[in-house]
Amino acid sequence: MIELSRAQDEEVGDGTTSVIILAGEVLSAVESFLERDIHPTVIVNAYFKGLDDVVELTKKIGKVVDMESDTDMRKIVQSSIGTKFASKWGDLIVDLAVKAVRTVYRKEGSQVEIDTKRYAKVEKIPGGMLEDCKVLDGVMFNKDVCHPGMRREIKNPRVVLLDCPLEYKKGESMTNMEFTKEDDFKKALAMEEIEVKRMCEQILRVKPDLIITEKGVSDLALHYLLTKGNCSVFRRLRKTDNNRVARATGATIVNRPEELQESDVGTNCGLFAVQKIGDDYFTFLTECKEANACSIILRGASKDVLNEIERNL
């Protein structure tokens, strides 16, 4: 019974209770046969015959659903949400669900990909009204710019995504530096500075407005990128968030600054803005053309309400 409920939850995400009740009813219907010592295999065979009949019946009473039409989709979502807490808000959750799935839906030839787990992230922000829930035409993440002097709003930004640290890296193996003169330490520091500047220059070649990396960024690199290129920089972004930003803005995640090309820069984003909601700063990359990833913002009075709405969604 537990397996049944689990399979239903993974496949459909709804109807776990109904499945258990149905299974219980179907089992209790054959109890009398067991008492008459009819062998279980005979009963199971009867179940299989019943299954064939049910399949035939569903073909007769089934209706064709047009996947492209939003009204048909909404009816389906409406029926599964009708019994839930979210049904009080009627069309709100239905619209969120349909819009989010439409956004991440991708068709290449006969392949259809709808990866809502990776590309439609639910962001729960306590406070505000439930009516403020919305699907962004782009993505958001819980970060602020690394330096107070950086721009917090840019129209049509050029986005560069990196998967490497913009700081002086320690070697993989044990490396020792031996200093004999007092100037040697200055030289070592100067070499580090030159290395970091070189990395920054490689990035500034493509004239980015927004630089996002999954690793760290040193203070020197921040200073250089801000003064020379007037860039806004984000560091230590999660890989999953970075993948969503890449899908929404059309940028490619690059592993080394020297490999950056014009084609790797994301230009699909219409507006980059940092907003403060409650005590936290959130970064919004919205108004994206052909955004194949989205963030769903849920607002609610308390954590419990948010969790329940998220489960329904």
PDB file of C-alpha atoms in Angstrom:
ATOM      1  CA  MET A   1       0.000   0.000   0.000  1.00  0.00           C
ATOM      2  CA  ILE A   2       2.859   2.352   0.888  1.00  0.00           C
ATOM      3  CA  GLU A   3       4.611   1.582  -2.416  1.00  0.00           C
ATOM      4  CA  LEU A   4       1.372   2.324  -4.252  1.00  0.00           C
ATOM      5  CA  SER A   5       1.037   5.701  -2.592  1.00  0.00           C
ATOM      6  CA  ARG A   6       4.695   6.515  -3.260  1.00  0.00           C
ATOM      7  CA  ALA A   7       4.451   5.589  -6.950  1.00  0.00           C
ATOM      8  CA  GLN A   8       1.326   7.750  -7.301  1.00  0.00           C
ATOM      9  CA  ASP A   9       3.112  10.695  -5.681  1.00  0.00           C
ATOM     10  CA  GLU A  10       6.186  10.385  -7.934  1.00  0.00           C
ATOM     11  CA  GLU A  11       4.246   9.917 -11.165  1.00  0.00           C
ATOM     12  CA  VAL A  12       1.325  12.305 -10.645  1.00  0.00           C
ATOM     13  CA  GLY A  13       2.079  14.208  -7.441  1.00  0.00           C
ATOM     14  CA  ASP A  14      -1.566  14.028  -6.405  1.00  0.00           C
ATOM     15  CA  GLY A  15      -4.247  11.561  -5.422  1.00  0.00           C
ATOM     16  CA  THR A  16      -2.247   9.560  -2.888  1.00  0.00           C
ATOM     17  CA  THR A  17      -5.154   9.259  -0.450  1.00  0.00           C
ATOM     18  CA  SER A  18      -7.663   8.360  -3.164  1.00  0.00           C
ATOM     19  CA  VAL A  19      -5.398   5.570  -4.419  1.00  0.00           C
ATOM     20  CA  ILE A  20      -5.230   3.987  -0.968  1.00  0.00           C
ATOM     21  CA  ILE A  21      -9.011   4.199  -0.496  1.00  0.00           C
ATOM     22  CA  LEU A  22      -9.626   2.682  -3.944  1.00  0.00           C
ATOM     23  CA  ALA A  23      -7.139  -0.121  -3.325  1.00  0.00           C
ATOM     24  CA  GLY A  24      -8.760  -0.841   0.038  1.00  0.00           C
ATOM     25  CA  GLU A  25     -12.208  -1.069  -1.568  1.00  0.00           C
ATOM     26  CA  VAL A  26     -10.933  -3.311  -4.376  1.00  0.00           C
ATOM     27  CA  LEU A  27      -9.292  -5.628  -1.845  1.00  0.00           C
ATOM     28  CA  SER A  28     -12.315  -5.796   0.476  1.00  0.00           C
ATOM     29  CA  ALA A  29     -14.521  -6.801  -2.500  1.00  0.00           C
ATOM     30  CA  VAL A  30     -12.723 -10.158  -2.812  1.00  0.00           C
ATOM     31  CA  GLU A  31     -12.457 -10.991   0.884  1.00  0.00           C
ATOM     32  CA  SER A  32     -15.387 -13.437   0.673  1.00  0.00           C
ATOM     33  CA  PHE A  33     -13.630 -15.417  -2.102  1.00  0.00           C
ATOM     34  CA  LEU A  34     -10.584 -15.938   0.088  1.00  0.00           C
ATOM     35  CA  GLU A  35     -12.829 -17.263   2.873  1.00  0.00           C
ATOM     36  CA  ARG A  36     -14.191 -19.801   0.368  1.00  0.00           C
ATOM     37  CA  ASP A  37     -10.610 -21.007  -0.206  1.00  0.00           C
ATOM     38  CA  ILE A  38     -10.348 -19.751  -3.750  1.00  0.00           C
ATOM     39  CA  HIS A  39      -6.661 -19.548  -4.654  1.00  0.00           C
ATOM     40  CA  PRO A  40      -5.160 -16.008  -4.743  1.00  0.00           C
ATOM     41  CA  THR A  41      -3.828 -16.514  -8.315  1.00  0.00           C
ATOM     42  CA  VAL A  42      -7.394 -17.059  -9.542  1.00  0.00           C
ATOM     43  CA  ILE A  43      -8.453 -13.794  -7.850  1.00  0.00           C
ATOM     44  CA  VAL A  44      -5.476 -11.925  -9.329  1.00  0.00           C
ATOM     45  CA  ASN A  45      -6.387 -13.226 -12.799  1.00  0.00           C
ATOM     46  CA  ALA A  46      -9.864 -11.807 -12.291  1.00  0.00           C
ATOM     47  CA  TYR A  47      -8.270  -8.464 -11.377  1.00  0.00           C
ATOM     48  CA  PHE A  48      -6.335  -8.480 -14.656  1.00  0.00           C
ATOM     49  CA  LYS A  49      -9.529  -9.125 -16.594  1.00  0.00           C
ATOM     50  CA  GLY A  50     -11.117  -6.246 -14.721  1.00  0.00           C
ATOM     51  CA  LEU A  51      -8.147  -4.074 -15.679  1.00  0.00           C
ATOM     52  CA  ASP A  52      -8.671  -4.833 -19.370  1.00  0.00           C
ATOM     53  CA  ASP A  53     -12.346  -3.872 -19.053  1.00  0.00           C
ATOM     54  CA  VAL A  54     -11.448  -0.620 -17.296  1.00  0.00           C
ATOM     55  CA  VAL A  55      -8.947   0.273 -20.052  1.00  0.00           C
ATOM     56  CA  GLU A  56     -11.643  -0.332 -22.694  1.00  0.00           C
ATOM     57  CA  LEU A  57     -14.103   1.811 -20.757  1.00  0.00           C
ATOM     58  CA  THR A  58     -11.679   4.725 -20.345  1.00  0.00           C
ATOM     59  CA  LYS A  59     -11.136   4.768 -24.104  1.00  0.00           C
ATOM     60  CA  LYS A  60     -14.873   5.279 -24.566  1.00  0.00           C
ATOM     61  CA  ILE A  61     -15.410   7.967 -21.931  1.00  0.00           C
ATOM     62  CA  GLY A  62     -12.034   9.740 -22.342  1.00  0.00           C
ATOM     63  CA  LYS A  63     -11.817  13.181 -23.886  1.00  0.00           C
ATOM     64  CA  VAL A  64      -9.026  14.368 -26.163  1.00  0.00           C
ATOM     65  CA  VAL A  65      -6.870  17.059 -24.565  1.00  0.00           C
ATOM     66  CA  ASP A  66      -5.273  19.704 -26.743  1.00  0.00           C
ATOM     67  CA  MET A  67      -1.820  20.228 -25.235  1.00  0.00           C
ATOM     68  CA  GLU A  68      -1.408  23.581 -26.962  1.00  0.00           C
ATOM     69  CA  SER A  69      -4.596  25.092 -25.553  1.00  0.00           C
ATOM     70  CA  ASP A  70      -4.335  26.768 -22.158  1.00  0.00           C
ATOM     71  CA  THR A  71      -8.035  26.293 -21.344  1.00  0.00           C
ATOM     72  CA  ASP A  72      -7.723  22.488 -21.510  1.00  0.00           C
ATOM     73  CA  MET A  73      -4.574  22.565 -19.381  1.00  0.00           C
ATOM     74  CA  ARG A  74      -6.236  24.813 -16.822  1.00  0.00           C
ATOM     75  CA  LYS A  75      -9.191  22.425 -16.507  1.00  0.00           C
ATOM     76  CA  ILE A  76      -6.828  19.555 -15.692  1.00  0.00           C
ATOM     77  CA  VAL A  77      -4.888  21.560 -13.104  1.00  0.00           C
ATOM     78  CA  GLN A  78      -8.143  22.913 -11.646  1.00  0.00           C
ATOM     79  CA  SER A  79      -9.485  19.405 -11.045  1.00  0.00           C
ATOM     80  CA  SER A  80      -6.378  18.327  -9.130  1.00  0.00           C
ATOM     81  CA  ILE A  81      -6.256  21.476  -7.013  1.00  0.00           C
ATOM     82  CA  GLY A  82      -9.970  21.585  -6.192  1.00  0.00           C
ATOM     83  CA  THR A  83      -9.563  19.486  -3.036  1.00  0.00           C
ATOM     84  CA  LYS A  84      -6.530  21.340  -1.699  1.00  0.00           C
ATOM     85  CA  PHE A  85      -5.911  24.313   0.548  1.00  0.00           C
ATOM     86  CA  ALA A  86      -4.970  26.391  -2.509  1.00  0.00           C
ATOM     87  CA  SER A  87      -8.439  25.966  -4.021  1.00  0.00           C
ATOM     88  CA  LYS A  88      -9.540  29.020  -1.966  1.00  0.00           C
ATOM     89  CA  TRP A  89      -7.490  31.155  -4.317  1.00  0.00           C
ATOM     90  CA  GLY A  90      -9.041  29.536  -7.387  1.00  0.00           C
ATOM     91  CA  ASP A  91      -7.235  30.459 -10.554  1.00  0.00           C
ATOM     92  CA  LEU A  92      -4.107  31.882  -8.925  1.00  0.00           C
ATOM     93  CA  ILE A  93      -2.188  28.614  -8.475  1.00  0.00           C
ATOM     94  CA  VAL A  94      -3.586  27.234 -11.750  1.00  0.00           C
ATOM     95  CA  ASP A  95      -2.189  30.208 -13.671  1.00  0.00           C
ATOM     96  CA  LEU A  96       1.176  29.908 -11.902  1.00  0.00           C
ATOM     97  CA  ALA A  97       1.459  26.212 -12.734  1.00  0.00           C
ATOM     98  CA  VAL A  98       0.445  26.543 -16.387  1.00  0.00           C
ATOM     99  CA  LYS A  99       2.666  29.577 -17.002  1.00  0.00           C
ATOM    100  CA  ALA A 100       5.699  27.995 -15.310  1.00  0.00           C
ATOM    101  CA  VAL A 101       5.431  24.767 -17.292  1.00  0.00           C
ATOM    102  CA  ARG A 102       4.835  26.662 -20.537  1.00  0.00           C
ATOM    103  CA  THR A 103       8.035  28.618 -19.840  1.00  0.00           C
ATOM    104  CA  VAL A 104      10.311  25.604 -19.292  1.00  0.00           C
ATOM    105  CA  TYR A 105       8.696  23.558 -22.073  1.00  0.00           C
ATOM    106  CA  ARG A 106      11.173  22.877 -24.870  1.00  0.00           C
ATOM    107  CA  LYS A 107      10.594  20.937 -28.069  1.00  0.00           C
ATOM    108  CA  GLU A 108      13.449  19.840 -30.287  1.00  0.00           C
ATOM    109  CA  GLY A 109      12.232  17.704 -33.166  1.00  0.00           C
ATOM    110  CA  SER A 110      10.169  14.959 -31.562  1.00  0.00           C
ATOM    111  CA  GLN A 111      11.925  15.341 -28.191  1.00  0.00           C
ATOM    112  CA  VAL A 112       9.900  17.197 -25.570  1.00  0.00           C
ATOM    113  CA  GLU A 113      11.660  18.319 -22.418  1.00  0.00           C
ATOM    114  CA  ILE A 114       9.776  19.680 -19.415  1.00  0.00           C
ATOM    115  CA  ASP A 115      12.247  19.831 -16.567  1.00  0.00           C
ATOM    116  CA  THR A 116      10.363  21.735 -13.879  1.00  0.00           C
ATOM    117  CA  LYS A 117      12.638  20.412 -11.121  1.00  0.00           C
ATOM    118  CA  ARG A 118      15.752  22.058 -12.553  1.00  0.00           C
ATOM    119  CA  TYR A 119      14.436  25.057 -14.400  1.00  0.00           C
ATOM    120  CA  ALA A 120      11.333  26.236 -12.514  1.00  0.00           C
ATOM    121  CA  LYS A 121      12.430  27.060  -8.999  1.00  0.00           C
ATOM    122  CA  VAL A 122       9.956  27.945  -6.296  1.00  0.00           C
ATOM    123  CA  GLU A 123      11.182  30.844  -4.147  1.00  0.00           C
ATOM    124  CA  LYS A 124       9.298  31.263  -0.887  1.00  0.00           C
ATOM    125  CA  ILE A 125       9.387  34.753   0.630  1.00  0.00           C
ATOM    126  CA  PRO A 126       7.461  35.138   3.916  1.00  0.00           C
ATOM    127  CA  GLY A 127       5.308  38.246   4.214  1.00  0.00           C
ATOM    128  CA  GLY A 128       3.105  39.937   1.659  1.00  0.00           C
ATOM    129  CA  MET A 129      -0.215  38.710   0.307  1.00  0.00           C
ATOM    130  CA  LEU A 130      -0.951  35.444  -1.463  1.00  0.00           C
ATOM    131  CA  GLU A 131      -2.189  37.522  -4.400  1.00  0.00           C
ATOM    132  CA  ASP A 132       1.423  38.691  -4.909  1.00  0.00           C
ATOM    133  CA  CYS A 133       2.518  35.205  -6.054  1.00  0.00           C
ATOM    134  CA  LYS A 134       3.783  35.331  -9.619  1.00  0.00           C
ATOM    135  CA  VAL A 135       5.866  33.574 -12.258  1.00  0.00           C
ATOM    136  CA  LEU A 136       8.754  35.753 -13.419  1.00  0.00           C
ATOM    137  CA  ASP A 137       9.662  35.973 -17.090  1.00  0.00           C
ATOM    138  CA  GLY A 138      13.204  35.254 -15.934  1.00  0.00           C
ATOM    139  CA  VAL A 139      14.944  34.193 -12.734  1.00  0.00           C
ATOM    140  CA  MET A 140      15.762  35.508  -9.281  1.00  0.00           C
ATOM    141  CA  PHE A 141      18.202  34.480  -6.554  1.00  0.00           C
ATOM    142  CA  ASN A 142      18.899  35.506  -2.999  1.00  0.00           C
ATOM    143  CA  LYS A 143      22.098  37.552  -3.408  1.00  0.00           C
ATOM    144  CA  ASP A 144      23.313  41.129  -3.389  1.00  0.00           C
ATOM    145  CA  VAL A 145      26.166  42.722  -5.394  1.00  0.00           C
ATOM    146  CA  CYS A 146      29.647  42.222  -3.893  1.00  0.00           C
ATOM    147  CA  HIS A 147      30.513  45.915  -3.621  1.00  0.00           C
ATOM    148  CA  PRO A 148      28.300  48.848  -2.552  1.00  0.00           C
ATOM    149  CA  GLY A 149      29.552  50.976  -5.472  1.00  0.00           C
ATOM    150  CA  MET A 150      28.208  48.567  -8.096  1.00  0.00           C
ATOM    151  CA  ARG A 151      25.085  49.276 -10.139  1.00  0.00           C
ATOM    152  CA  ARG A 152      21.899  47.692  -8.807  1.00  0.00           C
ATOM    153  CA  GLU A 153      19.799  48.240 -11.914  1.00  0.00           C
ATOM    154  CA  ILE A 154      20.824  47.783 -15.559  1.00  0.00           C
ATOM    155  CA  LYS A 155      18.633  47.769 -18.668  1.00  0.00           C
ATOM    156  CA  ASN A 156      19.516  45.078 -21.234  1.00  0.00           C
ATOM    157  CA  PRO A 157      22.632  43.871 -19.377  1.00  0.00           C
ATOM    158  CA  ARG A 158      25.361  41.786 -21.014  1.00  0.00           C
ATOM    159  CA  VAL A 159      25.695  38.763 -18.734  1.00  0.00           C
ATOM    160  CA  VAL A 160      28.841  36.663 -18.311  1.00  0.00           C
ATOM    161  CA  LEU A 161      28.634  33.409 -16.323  1.00  0.00           C
ATOM    162  CA  LEU A 162      31.789  31.816 -14.912  1.00  0.00           C
ATOM    163  CA  ASP A 163      32.634  28.603 -13.126  1.00  0.00           C
ATOM    164  CA  CYS A 164      36.086  29.666 -11.904  1.00  0.00           C
ATOM    165  CA  PRO A 165      37.489  31.767  -9.065  1.00  0.00           C
ATOM    166  CA  LEU A 166      38.636  35.304  -9.822  1.00  0.00           C
ATOM    167  CA  GLU A 167      41.392  35.247  -7.229  1.00  0.00           C
ATOM    168  CA  TYR A 168      44.912  33.960  -6.961  1.00  0.00           C
ATOM    169  CA  LYS A 169      44.641  30.164  -6.675  1.00  0.00           C
ATOM    170  CA  LYS A 170      46.881  28.072  -4.495  1.00  0.00           C
ATOM    171  CA  GLY A 171      48.625  25.261  -6.361  1.00  0.00           C
ATOM    172  CA  GLU A 172      47.200  21.748  -6.288  1.00  0.00           C
ATOM    173  CA  SER A 173      50.379  20.249  -4.811  1.00  0.00           C
ATOM    174  CA  MET A 174      52.434  21.587  -1.920  1.00  0.00           C
ATOM    175  CA  THR A 175      54.272  24.694  -3.096  1.00  0.00           C
ATOM    176  CA  ASN A 176      56.775  26.609  -1.006  1.00  0.00           C
ATOM    177  CA  MET A 177      58.161  30.067  -1.621  1.00  0.00           C
ATOM    178  CA  GLU A 178      61.562  30.887  -0.187  1.00  0.00           C
ATOM    179  CA  PHE A 179      62.310  34.547   0.485  1.00  0.00           C
ATOM    180  CA  THR A 180      65.934  35.586   0.843  1.00  0.00           C
ATOM    181  CA  LYS A 181      65.781  39.373   0.340  1.00  0.00           C
ATOM    182  CA  GLU A 182      63.273  41.770   1.875  1.00  0.00           C
ATOM    183  CA  ASP A 183      61.988  42.749  -1.584  1.00  0.00           C
ATOM    184  CA  ASP A 184      61.025  39.190  -2.479  1.00  0.00           C
ATOM    185  CA  PHE A 185      57.731  39.327  -0.639  1.00  0.00           C
ATOM    186  CA  LYS A 186      56.733  42.459  -2.563  1.00  0.00           C
ATOM    187  CA  LYS A 187      57.614  40.669  -5.795  1.00  0.00           C
ATOM    188  CA  ALA A 188      55.434  37.669  -4.855  1.00  0.00           C
ATOM    189  CA  LEU A 189      52.484  39.959  -4.102  1.00  0.00           C
ATOM    190  CA  ALA A 190      53.037  41.863  -7.352  1.00  0.00           C
ATOM    191  CA  MET A 191      52.955  38.574  -9.273  1.00  0.00           C
ATOM    192  CA  GLU A 192      49.638  37.693  -7.654  1.00  0.00           C
ATOM    193  CA  GLU A 193      48.256  41.108  -8.593  1.00  0.00           C
ATOM    194  CA  ILE A 194      49.399  40.745 -12.201  1.00  0.00           C
ATOM    195  CA  GLU A 195      47.748  37.319 -12.406  1.00  0.00           C
ATOM    196  CA  VAL A 196      44.406  38.616 -11.087  1.00  0.00           C
ATOM    197  CA  LYS A 197      44.519  41.683 -13.369  1.00  0.00           C
ATOM    198  CA  ARG A 198      45.194  39.446 -16.370  1.00  0.00           C
ATOM    199  CA  MET A 199      42.099  37.387 -15.576  1.00  0.00           C
ATOM    200  CA  CYS A 200      39.985  40.538 -15.249  1.00  0.00           C
ATOM    201  CA  GLU A 201      41.274  41.924 -18.544  1.00  0.00           C
ATOM    202  CA  GLN A 202      40.306  38.692 -20.296  1.00  0.00           C
ATOM    203  CA  ILE A 203      36.739  39.142 -18.990  1.00  0.00           C
ATOM    204  CA  LEU A 204      36.513  42.863 -19.785  1.00  0.00           C
ATOM    205  CA  ARG A 205      37.335  42.133 -23.463  1.00  0.00           C
ATOM    206  CA  VAL A 206      33.668  41.166 -24.054  1.00  0.00           C
ATOM    207  CA  LYS A 207      32.358  44.320 -22.278  1.00  0.00           C
ATOM    208  CA  PRO A 208      30.058  42.665 -19.705  1.00  0.00           C
ATOM    209  CA  ASP A 209      27.671  44.559 -17.397  1.00  0.00           C
ATOM    210  CA  LEU A 210      27.004  41.650 -15.083  1.00  0.00           C
ATOM    211  CA  ILE A 211      29.458  38.954 -14.002  1.00  0.00           C
ATOM    212  CA  ILE A 212      28.254  35.941 -12.041  1.00  0.00           C
ATOM    213  CA  THR A 213      30.624  33.256 -10.791  1.00  0.00           C
ATOM    214  CA  GLU A 214      30.109  30.087  -8.765  1.00  0.00           C
ATOM    215  CA  LYS A 215      33.424  30.563  -6.927  1.00  0.00           C
ATOM    216  CA  GLY A 216      35.106  33.363  -4.979  1.00  0.00           C
ATOM    217  CA  VAL A 217      36.216  36.793  -6.193  1.00  0.00           C
ATOM    218  CA  SER A 218      39.110  38.625  -4.534  1.00  0.00           C
ATOM    219  CA  ASP A 219      38.828  42.262  -3.428  1.00  0.00           C
ATOM    220  CA  LEU A 220      41.445  43.256  -5.992  1.00  0.00           C
ATOM    221  CA  ALA A 221      39.413  41.676  -8.819  1.00  0.00           C
ATOM    222  CA  LEU A 222      36.254  43.427  -7.583  1.00  0.00           C
ATOM    223  CA  HIS A 223      38.041  46.784  -7.531  1.00  0.00           C
ATOM    224  CA  TYR A 224      39.479  46.236 -11.012  1.00  0.00           C
ATOM    225  CA  LEU A 225      36.166  45.100 -12.555  1.00  0.00           C
ATOM    226  CA  LEU A 226      34.309  48.032 -10.981  1.00  0.00           C
ATOM    227  CA  THR A 227      36.769  50.813 -11.882  1.00  0.00           C
ATOM    228  CA  LYS A 228      37.758  49.572 -15.356  1.00  0.00           C
ATOM    229  CA  GLY A 229      34.493  48.032 -16.568  1.00  0.00           C
ATOM    230  CA  ASN A 230      31.748  49.345 -14.220  1.00  0.00           C
ATOM    231  CA  CYS A 231      30.521  45.742 -13.837  1.00  0.00           C
ATOM    232  CA  SER A 232      28.199  44.367 -11.169  1.00  0.00           C
ATOM    233  CA  VAL A 233      29.641  41.154  -9.739  1.00  0.00           C
ATOM    234  CA  PHE A 234      28.026  38.226  -7.895  1.00  0.00           C
ATOM    235  CA  ARG A 235      30.076  35.477  -6.313  1.00  0.00           C
ATOM    236  CA  ARG A 236      29.420  32.004  -4.899  1.00  0.00           C
ATOM    237  CA  LEU A 237      26.152  31.399  -6.725  1.00  0.00           C
ATOM    238  CA  ARG A 238      24.792  27.861  -6.565  1.00  0.00           C
ATOM    239  CA  LYS A 239      25.384  25.730  -9.648  1.00  0.00           C
ATOM    240  CA  THR A 240      21.637  25.067 -10.027  1.00  0.00           C
ATOM    241  CA  ASP A 241      20.909  28.817  -9.954  1.00  0.00           C
ATOM    242  CA  ASN A 242      23.682  29.462 -12.462  1.00  0.00           C
ATOM    243  CA  ASN A 243      22.178  26.887 -14.848  1.00  0.00           C
ATOM    244  CA  ARG A 244      18.817  28.650 -14.637  1.00  0.00           C
ATOM    245  CA  VAL A 245      20.404  32.057 -15.282  1.00  0.00           C
ATOM    246  CA  ALA A 246      22.146  30.540 -18.320  1.00  0.00           C
ATOM    247  CA  ARG A 247      18.846  29.251 -19.726  1.00  0.00           C
ATOM    248  CA  ALA A 248      17.018  32.532 -19.095  1.00  0.00           C
ATOM    249  CA  THR A 249      19.666  34.937 -20.427  1.00  0.00           C
ATOM    250  CA  GLY A 250      21.103  32.793 -23.219  1.00  0.00           C
ATOM    251  CA  ALA A 251      24.620  32.935 -21.729  1.00  0.00           C
ATOM    252  CA  THR A 252      27.073  30.023 -21.666  1.00  0.00           C
ATOM    253  CA  ILE A 253      28.854  29.065 -18.448  1.00  0.00           C
ATOM    254  CA  VAL A 254      32.610  29.418 -19.104  1.00  0.00           C
ATOM    255  CA  ASN A 255      35.308  27.593 -17.131  1.00  0.00           C
ATOM    256  CA  ARG A 256      38.287  29.847 -17.895  1.00  0.00           C
ATOM    257  CA  PRO A 257      38.308  33.633 -18.457  1.00  0.00           C
ATOM    258  CA  GLU A 258      40.674  33.330 -21.423  1.00  0.00           C
ATOM    259  CA  GLU A 259      38.140  31.158 -23.273  1.00  0.00           C
ATOM    260  CA  LEU A 260      35.426  33.840 -23.196  1.00  0.00           C
ATOM    261  CA  GLN A 261      33.924  34.656 -26.594  1.00  0.00           C
ATOM    262  CA  GLU A 262      31.251  37.072 -27.761  1.00  0.00           C
ATOM    263  CA  SER A 263      28.854  34.135 -28.299  1.00  0.00           C
ATOM    264  CA  ASP A 264      29.077  33.202 -24.584  1.00  0.00           C
ATOM    265  CA  VAL A 265      27.615  36.548 -23.452  1.00  0.00           C
ATOM    266  CA  GLY A 266      23.919  36.451 -22.517  1.00  0.00           C
ATOM    267  CA  THR A 267      21.893  39.290 -24.047  1.00  0.00           C
ATOM    268  CA  ASN A 268      18.317  37.989 -23.694  1.00  0.00           C
ATOM    269  CA  CYS A 269      17.699  39.673 -20.345  1.00  0.00           C
ATOM    270  CA  GLY A 270      15.737  42.946 -20.437  1.00  0.00           C
ATOM    271  CA  LEU A 271      16.202  44.165 -16.882  1.00  0.00           C
ATOM    272  CA  PHE A 272      18.576  43.401 -14.020  1.00  0.00           C
ATOM    273  CA  ALA A 273      17.566  44.803 -10.633  1.00  0.00           C
ATOM    274  CA  VAL A 274      18.402  44.178  -6.991  1.00  0.00           C
ATOM    275  CA  GLN A 275      15.484  44.654  -4.595  1.00  0.00           C
ATOM    276  CA  LYS A 276      15.215  44.423  -0.852  1.00  0.00           C
ATOM    277  CA  ILE A 277      12.261  42.328   0.317  1.00  0.00           C
ATOM    278  CA  GLY A 278      11.975  42.072   4.101  1.00  0.00           C
ATOM    279  CA  ASP A 279      15.524  41.798   5.423  1.00  0.00           C
ATOM    280  CA  ASP A 280      17.058  40.116   2.377  1.00  0.00           C
ATOM    281  CA  TYR A 281      18.323  41.340  -0.965  1.00  0.00           C
ATOM    282  CA  PHE A 282      17.045  39.538  -4.046  1.00  0.00           C
ATOM    283  CA  THR A 283      18.431  39.810  -7.551  1.00  0.00           C
ATOM    284  CA  PHE A 284      15.938  39.781 -10.409  1.00  0.00           C
ATOM    285  CA  LEU A 285      16.819  39.064 -14.036  1.00  0.00           C
ATOM    286  CA  THR A 286      13.512  39.669 -15.771  1.00  0.00           C
ATOM    287  CA  GLU A 287      11.899  40.632 -19.090  1.00  0.00           C
ATOM    288  CA  CYS A 288      13.881  37.832 -20.751  1.00  0.00           C
ATOM    289  CA  LYS A 289      13.222  37.026 -24.402  1.00  0.00           C
ATOM    290  CA  GLU A 290      12.425  33.308 -24.822  1.00  0.00           C
ATOM    291  CA  ALA A 291      13.210  32.551 -21.188  1.00  0.00           C
ATOM    292  CA  ASN A 292      13.421  28.771 -20.895  1.00  0.00           C
ATOM    293  CA  ALA A 293      13.769  28.978 -17.130  1.00  0.00           C
ATOM    294  CA  CYS A 294      11.720  30.789 -14.532  1.00  0.00           C
ATOM    295  CA  SER A 295      11.343  31.491 -10.839  1.00  0.00           C
ATOM    296  CA  ILE A 296       7.983  31.179  -9.140  1.00  0.00           C
ATOM    297  CA  ILE A 297       7.660  33.632  -6.260  1.00  0.00           C
ATOM    298  CA  LEU A 298       5.322  32.573  -3.486  1.00  0.00           C
ATOM    299  CA  ARG A 299       4.290  35.091  -0.850  1.00  0.00           C
ATOM    300  CA  GLY A 300       2.285  34.295   2.247  1.00  0.00           C
ATOM    301  CA  ALA A 301       1.701  35.374   5.819  1.00  0.00           C
ATOM    302  CA  SER A 302       3.574  32.498   7.445  1.00  0.00           C
ATOM    303  CA  LYS A 303       5.987  29.662   6.683  1.00  0.00           C
ATOM    304  CA  ASP A 304       3.198  27.075   7.063  1.00  0.00           C
ATOM    305  CA  VAL A 305       1.014  28.768   4.469  1.00  0.00           C
ATOM    306  CA  LEU A 306       3.994  28.973   2.088  1.00  0.00           C
ATOM    307  CA  ASN A 307       4.888  25.295   2.548  1.00  0.00           C
ATOM    308  CA  GLU A 308       1.301  24.244   1.905  1.00  0.00           C
ATOM    309  CA  ILE A 309       1.000  26.418  -1.212  1.00  0.00           C
ATOM    310  CA  GLU A 310       4.308  25.048  -2.495  1.00  0.00           C
ATOM    311  CA  ARG A 311       3.133  21.459  -1.966  1.00  0.00           C
ATOM    312  CA  ASN A 312      -0.086  22.183  -3.860  1.00  0.00           C
ATOM    313  CA  LEU A 313       1.826  23.880  -6.646  1.00  0.00           C
TER     314      LEU A 313
END
